[in-house]
């Protein structure tokens, strides 16, 4: 049986949850400024539930590893900081699986990329503990997993409030337009020559989400508050885009179609060459 174009559209593109003009404005901000903050993507109750689930998983798994970058010490003024994280939360709790295909997320992501098709690259939960939650120095995500067409982006879901004192995300508006930048690989890929006065703090409330291209220069500060900062990062891409090196392919579920279809039929052409020791950890 042959499926019609209308049937395919009905299967892969359900009715929109956003006004078309609102989606167009989100896409404009993403492509012109290099980020867009979507207020209240999740309700306060949903954010609180995801926060509780994130902390439950971290406590249950009790891995005790700290992914703080060595290069973060410069941002923290030399003080010792700490960080908790969890790759692939959707493989531990179905709540995260549902969020991956939630149209409140996928519609903004596909509008930003300018394609009806959306593919998962990887996910990572972060908890910045109170008082000394680790920062991230300025960087682009590009050097961790470069792609041919640069149609790769991220969303950071905020499960609790993230003001400046909790180490909120900072971005350099318009920095994505400069393309890939040369990074210092020592202590994880980072940029040493960014003027911090060119960055803006993107304070968020619980339920807000920040979308940005992987070429946007961004960072985050130390959490000096008395509360943890809890986020979930989802890296996504146009399935027609190709990685240029073989790296960061260890994440579970990579290649999962979150919206639309994979127009390549998962063929993707010849596999890329392995990367030369590229670090596999990035954050925000």
Short mmCIF file of C-alpha atoms in Angstrom, two decimals:
data_model
loop_
_atom_site.label_atom_id
_atom_site.label_comp_id
_atom_site.label_asym_id
_atom_site.label_seq_id
_atom_site.Cartn_x
_atom_site.Cartn_y
_atom_site.Cartn_z
CA UNK A 1 0.00 0.00 0.00
CA UNK A 2 1.26 3.45 -0.91
CA UNK A 3 0.94 6.18 1.69
CA UNK A 4 -0.17 9.55 0.37
CA UNK A 5 1.58 12.82 1.11
CA UNK A 6 -1.42 13.92 3.18
CA UNK A 7 -1.35 10.72 5.22
CA UNK A 8 2.40 11.10 5.79
CA UNK A 9 1.88 14.68 6.96
CA UNK A 10 -0.89 13.63 9.32
CA UNK A 11 1.32 10.91 10.81
CA UNK A 12 4.44 13.02 11.29
CA UNK A 13 3.10 16.53 11.84
CA UNK A 14 0.13 16.64 14.23
CA UNK A 15 -1.80 19.84 14.82
CA UNK A 16 0.42 22.66 16.04
CA UNK A 17 0.40 23.79 19.66
CA UNK A 18 1.78 27.21 18.68
CA UNK A 19 0.44 30.12 16.71
CA UNK A 20 2.31 30.26 13.35
CA UNK A 21 3.40 33.85 13.98
CA UNK A 22 4.82 32.86 17.37
CA UNK A 23 6.80 30.00 15.85
CA UNK A 24 8.10 32.30 13.12
CA UNK A 25 9.26 34.78 15.76
CA UNK A 26 11.03 32.04 17.74
CA UNK A 27 12.79 30.92 14.54
CA UNK A 28 13.79 34.50 13.73
CA UNK A 29 15.34 35.05 17.16
CA UNK A 30 17.16 31.72 16.99
CA UNK A 31 18.66 32.46 13.59
CA UNK A 32 19.37 36.17 14.05
CA UNK A 33 20.42 36.35 17.70
CA UNK A 34 21.71 32.81 18.14
CA UNK A 35 19.26 31.92 20.90
CA UNK A 36 15.62 32.11 21.88
CA UNK A 37 14.14 31.80 25.34
CA UNK A 38 10.70 30.20 25.38
CA UNK A 39 8.90 31.23 28.53
CA UNK A 40 6.74 28.63 30.25
CA UNK A 41 7.32 25.79 27.80
CA UNK A 42 6.60 23.54 30.77
CA UNK A 43 4.17 24.43 33.53
CA UNK A 44 5.54 25.04 37.01
CA UNK A 45 4.08 21.73 38.16
CA UNK A 46 5.67 19.86 35.25
CA UNK A 47 9.03 21.48 35.92
CA UNK A 48 8.83 20.55 39.61
CA UNK A 49 8.02 16.95 38.69
CA UNK A 50 10.96 16.76 36.28
CA UNK A 51 13.23 18.31 38.91
CA UNK A 52 12.20 15.66 41.43
CA UNK A 53 12.69 12.88 38.86
CA UNK A 54 16.15 14.17 37.93
CA UNK A 55 17.30 14.27 41.54
CA UNK A 56 15.72 10.85 42.21
CA UNK A 57 17.67 9.28 39.34
CA UNK A 58 20.95 10.84 40.42
CA UNK A 59 20.46 9.62 43.99
CA UNK A 60 19.42 6.13 42.89
CA UNK A 61 22.32 5.68 40.49
CA UNK A 62 24.77 7.24 42.97
CA UNK A 63 27.67 7.29 40.52
CA UNK A 64 29.58 10.06 42.22
CA UNK A 65 31.44 11.19 39.10
CA UNK A 66 32.07 14.90 38.63
CA UNK A 67 32.22 16.18 35.03
CA UNK A 68 33.57 19.63 35.95
CA UNK A 69 35.93 20.86 33.23
CA UNK A 70 39.53 21.54 34.24
CA UNK A 71 39.19 24.85 32.39
CA UNK A 72 36.31 25.85 34.69
CA UNK A 73 38.74 26.81 37.42
CA UNK A 74 39.50 30.06 35.63
CA UNK A 75 35.83 31.02 35.64
CA UNK A 76 35.47 30.05 39.30
CA UNK A 77 38.44 32.14 40.39
CA UNK A 78 40.38 29.03 41.37
CA UNK A 79 37.80 27.82 43.91
CA UNK A 80 36.84 24.14 43.95
CA UNK A 81 33.41 23.54 42.45
CA UNK A 82 31.35 20.45 41.69
CA UNK A 83 28.75 19.20 39.24
CA UNK A 84 26.40 16.25 38.85
CA UNK A 85 25.25 14.88 35.51
CA UNK A 86 23.44 12.01 33.84
CA UNK A 87 23.65 11.00 30.20
CA UNK A 88 20.58 9.51 28.50
CA UNK A 89 17.95 10.13 31.19
CA UNK A 90 15.33 8.86 28.74
CA UNK A 91 16.78 5.36 29.19
CA UNK A 92 16.10 5.50 32.94
CA UNK A 93 12.69 7.20 33.05
CA UNK A 94 9.86 7.37 30.52
CA UNK A 95 9.09 10.92 31.63
CA UNK A 96 12.10 12.10 29.67
CA UNK A 97 11.16 9.99 26.67
CA UNK A 98 7.81 11.76 26.51
CA UNK A 99 9.46 15.18 26.65
CA UNK A 100 11.66 14.31 23.67
CA UNK A 101 8.62 14.09 21.40
CA UNK A 102 6.53 16.78 23.09
CA UNK A 103 5.38 19.20 20.35
CA UNK A 104 6.03 22.15 22.65
CA UNK A 105 9.70 21.27 22.15
CA UNK A 106 9.79 19.72 18.68
CA UNK A 107 7.83 22.49 16.97
CA UNK A 108 10.24 25.17 18.14
CA UNK A 109 13.25 23.03 17.23
CA UNK A 110 12.02 22.25 13.70
CA UNK A 111 11.04 25.88 13.11
CA UNK A 112 14.50 26.97 14.24
CA UNK A 113 16.27 24.50 11.95
CA UNK A 114 13.90 25.20 9.05
CA UNK A 115 13.04 21.55 8.50
CA UNK A 116 10.06 19.37 9.45
CA UNK A 117 12.46 16.60 10.46
CA UNK A 118 14.20 16.39 13.82
CA UNK A 119 16.73 13.84 15.06
CA UNK A 120 18.17 13.25 18.52
CA UNK A 121 21.90 13.62 19.01
CA UNK A 122 22.20 13.21 22.78
CA UNK A 123 20.83 14.29 26.16
CA UNK A 124 22.40 15.20 29.45
CA UNK A 125 20.95 16.26 32.81
CA UNK A 126 22.98 18.70 34.91
CA UNK A 127 22.67 19.64 38.56
CA UNK A 128 24.79 22.50 39.84
CA UNK A 129 24.90 21.97 43.61
CA UNK A 130 24.31 24.94 45.91
CA UNK A 131 27.17 27.18 47.05
CA UNK A 132 29.77 25.88 44.57
CA UNK A 133 28.04 24.54 41.44
CA UNK A 134 30.57 24.36 38.61
CA UNK A 135 30.60 26.91 35.80
CA UNK A 136 31.33 26.36 32.10
CA UNK A 137 33.75 28.69 30.29
CA UNK A 138 32.82 30.26 26.97
CA UNK A 139 32.64 27.73 24.14
CA UNK A 140 30.72 26.56 21.12
CA UNK A 141 29.34 23.03 21.05
CA UNK A 142 30.60 22.63 17.47
CA UNK A 143 34.10 21.23 18.21
CA UNK A 144 32.66 18.36 20.24
CA UNK A 145 30.69 16.99 17.24
CA UNK A 146 31.18 19.05 14.04
CA UNK A 147 28.64 18.61 11.24
CA UNK A 148 28.74 19.42 7.54
CA UNK A 149 25.82 21.87 7.37
CA UNK A 150 25.86 23.10 11.00
CA UNK A 151 22.14 22.32 11.37
CA UNK A 152 22.62 21.23 14.96
CA UNK A 153 21.07 22.90 17.99
CA UNK A 154 20.30 22.45 21.64
CA UNK A 155 17.56 23.14 24.12
CA UNK A 156 18.10 23.55 27.85
CA UNK A 157 14.97 22.78 29.86
CA UNK A 158 14.95 24.54 33.23
CA UNK A 159 13.38 22.51 36.02
CA UNK A 160 13.92 25.20 38.64
CA UNK A 161 14.67 28.92 38.60
CA UNK A 162 18.04 29.96 37.17
CA UNK A 163 18.95 33.54 38.09
CA UNK A 164 22.50 34.85 37.83
CA UNK A 165 23.39 33.68 41.36
CA UNK A 166 22.58 30.08 40.38
CA UNK A 167 24.92 30.16 37.39
CA UNK A 168 22.48 30.85 34.57
CA UNK A 169 23.37 30.45 30.91
CA UNK A 170 25.20 33.36 29.25
CA UNK A 171 25.33 33.82 25.46
CA UNK A 172 27.09 36.18 23.07
CA UNK A 173 24.27 37.34 20.77
CA UNK A 174 24.98 36.89 17.08
CA UNK A 175 28.19 34.92 17.72
CA UNK A 176 26.92 31.97 15.69
CA UNK A 177 27.19 34.07 12.54
CA UNK A 178 31.00 33.97 12.75
CA UNK A 179 30.99 30.21 12.13
CA UNK A 180 33.28 27.70 13.86
CA UNK A 181 35.96 29.25 16.08
CA UNK A 182 39.35 27.88 17.09
CA UNK A 183 39.10 26.48 20.62
CA UNK A 184 41.70 25.70 23.27
CA UNK A 185 41.37 21.93 23.88
CA UNK A 186 43.18 22.01 27.24
CA UNK A 187 40.73 21.13 30.00
CA UNK A 188 37.92 20.63 27.43
CA UNK A 189 37.24 22.83 24.41
CA UNK A 190 36.89 26.48 25.46
CA UNK A 191 37.52 30.00 24.20
CA UNK A 192 40.02 32.28 25.94
CA UNK A 193 39.49 35.50 24.00
CA UNK A 194 35.80 36.26 24.54
CA UNK A 195 35.06 39.67 26.04
CA UNK A 196 32.59 38.86 28.86
CA UNK A 197 30.93 42.25 28.45
CA UNK A 198 29.59 41.09 25.06
CA UNK A 199 27.59 38.30 26.73
CA UNK A 200 24.09 38.53 28.15
CA UNK A 201 22.70 36.56 31.07
CA UNK A 202 19.65 34.48 30.17
CA UNK A 203 17.90 34.19 33.51
CA UNK A 204 15.10 31.64 33.48
CA UNK A 205 12.22 30.52 35.63
CA UNK A 206 11.21 26.92 36.20
CA UNK A 207 9.54 25.71 33.00
CA UNK A 208 11.45 28.02 30.64
CA UNK A 209 13.63 26.65 27.83
CA UNK A 210 16.55 28.13 25.90
CA UNK A 211 17.19 27.05 22.30
CA UNK A 212 20.47 27.87 20.52
CA UNK A 213 22.57 26.70 17.55
CA UNK A 214 25.73 24.72 18.28
CA UNK A 215 27.76 27.64 16.89
CA UNK A 216 26.53 30.10 19.53
CA UNK A 217 29.22 31.11 22.03
CA UNK A 218 27.85 30.45 25.50
CA UNK A 219 28.91 29.87 29.09
CA UNK A 220 27.46 29.71 32.59
CA UNK A 221 28.54 30.92 36.00
CA UNK A 222 29.09 29.41 39.43
CA UNK A 223 26.01 28.55 41.46
CA UNK A 224 26.63 30.54 44.64
CA UNK A 225 23.03 30.33 45.86
CA UNK A 226 21.63 28.01 48.52
CA UNK A 227 19.62 25.98 45.98
CA UNK A 228 20.60 23.54 43.25
CA UNK A 229 20.20 24.47 39.58
CA UNK A 230 18.60 21.60 37.63
CA UNK A 231 18.48 21.43 33.83
CA UNK A 232 18.17 18.93 31.00
CA UNK A 233 20.08 19.54 27.78
CA UNK A 234 18.88 17.95 24.54
CA UNK A 235 21.10 18.24 21.47
CA UNK A 236 19.21 17.83 18.19
CA UNK A 237 19.89 18.06 14.45
CA UNK A 238 18.45 17.91 10.98
CA UNK A 239 18.74 14.20 10.07
CA UNK A 240 19.99 15.20 6.62
CA UNK A 241 23.07 16.82 8.18
CA UNK A 242 26.19 14.71 8.48
CA UNK A 243 28.90 14.61 11.15
CA UNK A 244 32.29 15.36 9.66
CA UNK A 245 34.23 13.25 12.16
CA UNK A 246 33.36 10.14 14.12
CA UNK A 247 32.98 11.42 17.66
CA UNK A 248 30.40 11.68 20.47
CA UNK A 249 28.54 8.68 19.03
CA UNK A 250 28.32 6.80 22.33
CA UNK A 251 25.02 8.34 23.43
CA UNK A 252 22.12 5.92 23.67
CA UNK A 253 19.28 6.59 21.24
CA UNK A 254 21.35 8.79 18.94
CA UNK A 255 19.54 8.96 15.59
CA UNK A 256 16.04 8.65 17.06
CA UNK A 257 13.57 10.65 14.97
CA UNK A 258 11.72 13.10 17.21
CA UNK A 259 9.63 14.75 14.47
CA UNK A 260 9.02 14.08 10.79
CA UNK A 261 11.10 11.41 9.07
CA UNK A 262 14.71 10.59 8.22
CA UNK A 263 14.95 11.52 4.52
CA UNK A 264 18.25 9.65 4.21
CA UNK A 265 16.68 6.33 5.20
CA UNK A 266 19.49 6.07 7.76
CA UNK A 267 21.95 5.56 4.92
CA UNK A 268 23.91 8.75 5.48
CA UNK A 269 26.67 7.89 3.01
CA UNK A 270 30.19 6.87 3.98
CA UNK A 271 31.05 6.95 7.70
CA UNK A 272 33.25 9.87 8.77
CA UNK A 273 36.83 9.43 9.89
CA UNK A 274 37.43 9.01 13.62
CA UNK A 275 38.15 12.19 15.52
CA UNK A 276 41.63 12.75 16.94
CA UNK A 277 40.93 12.57 20.65
CA UNK A 278 38.04 15.03 20.76
CA UNK A 279 36.54 15.33 24.27
CA UNK A 280 33.00 13.99 24.52
CA UNK A 281 31.68 16.27 27.25
CA UNK A 282 30.04 19.66 26.81
CA UNK A 283 27.56 21.61 28.84
CA UNK A 284 25.88 24.86 29.74
#
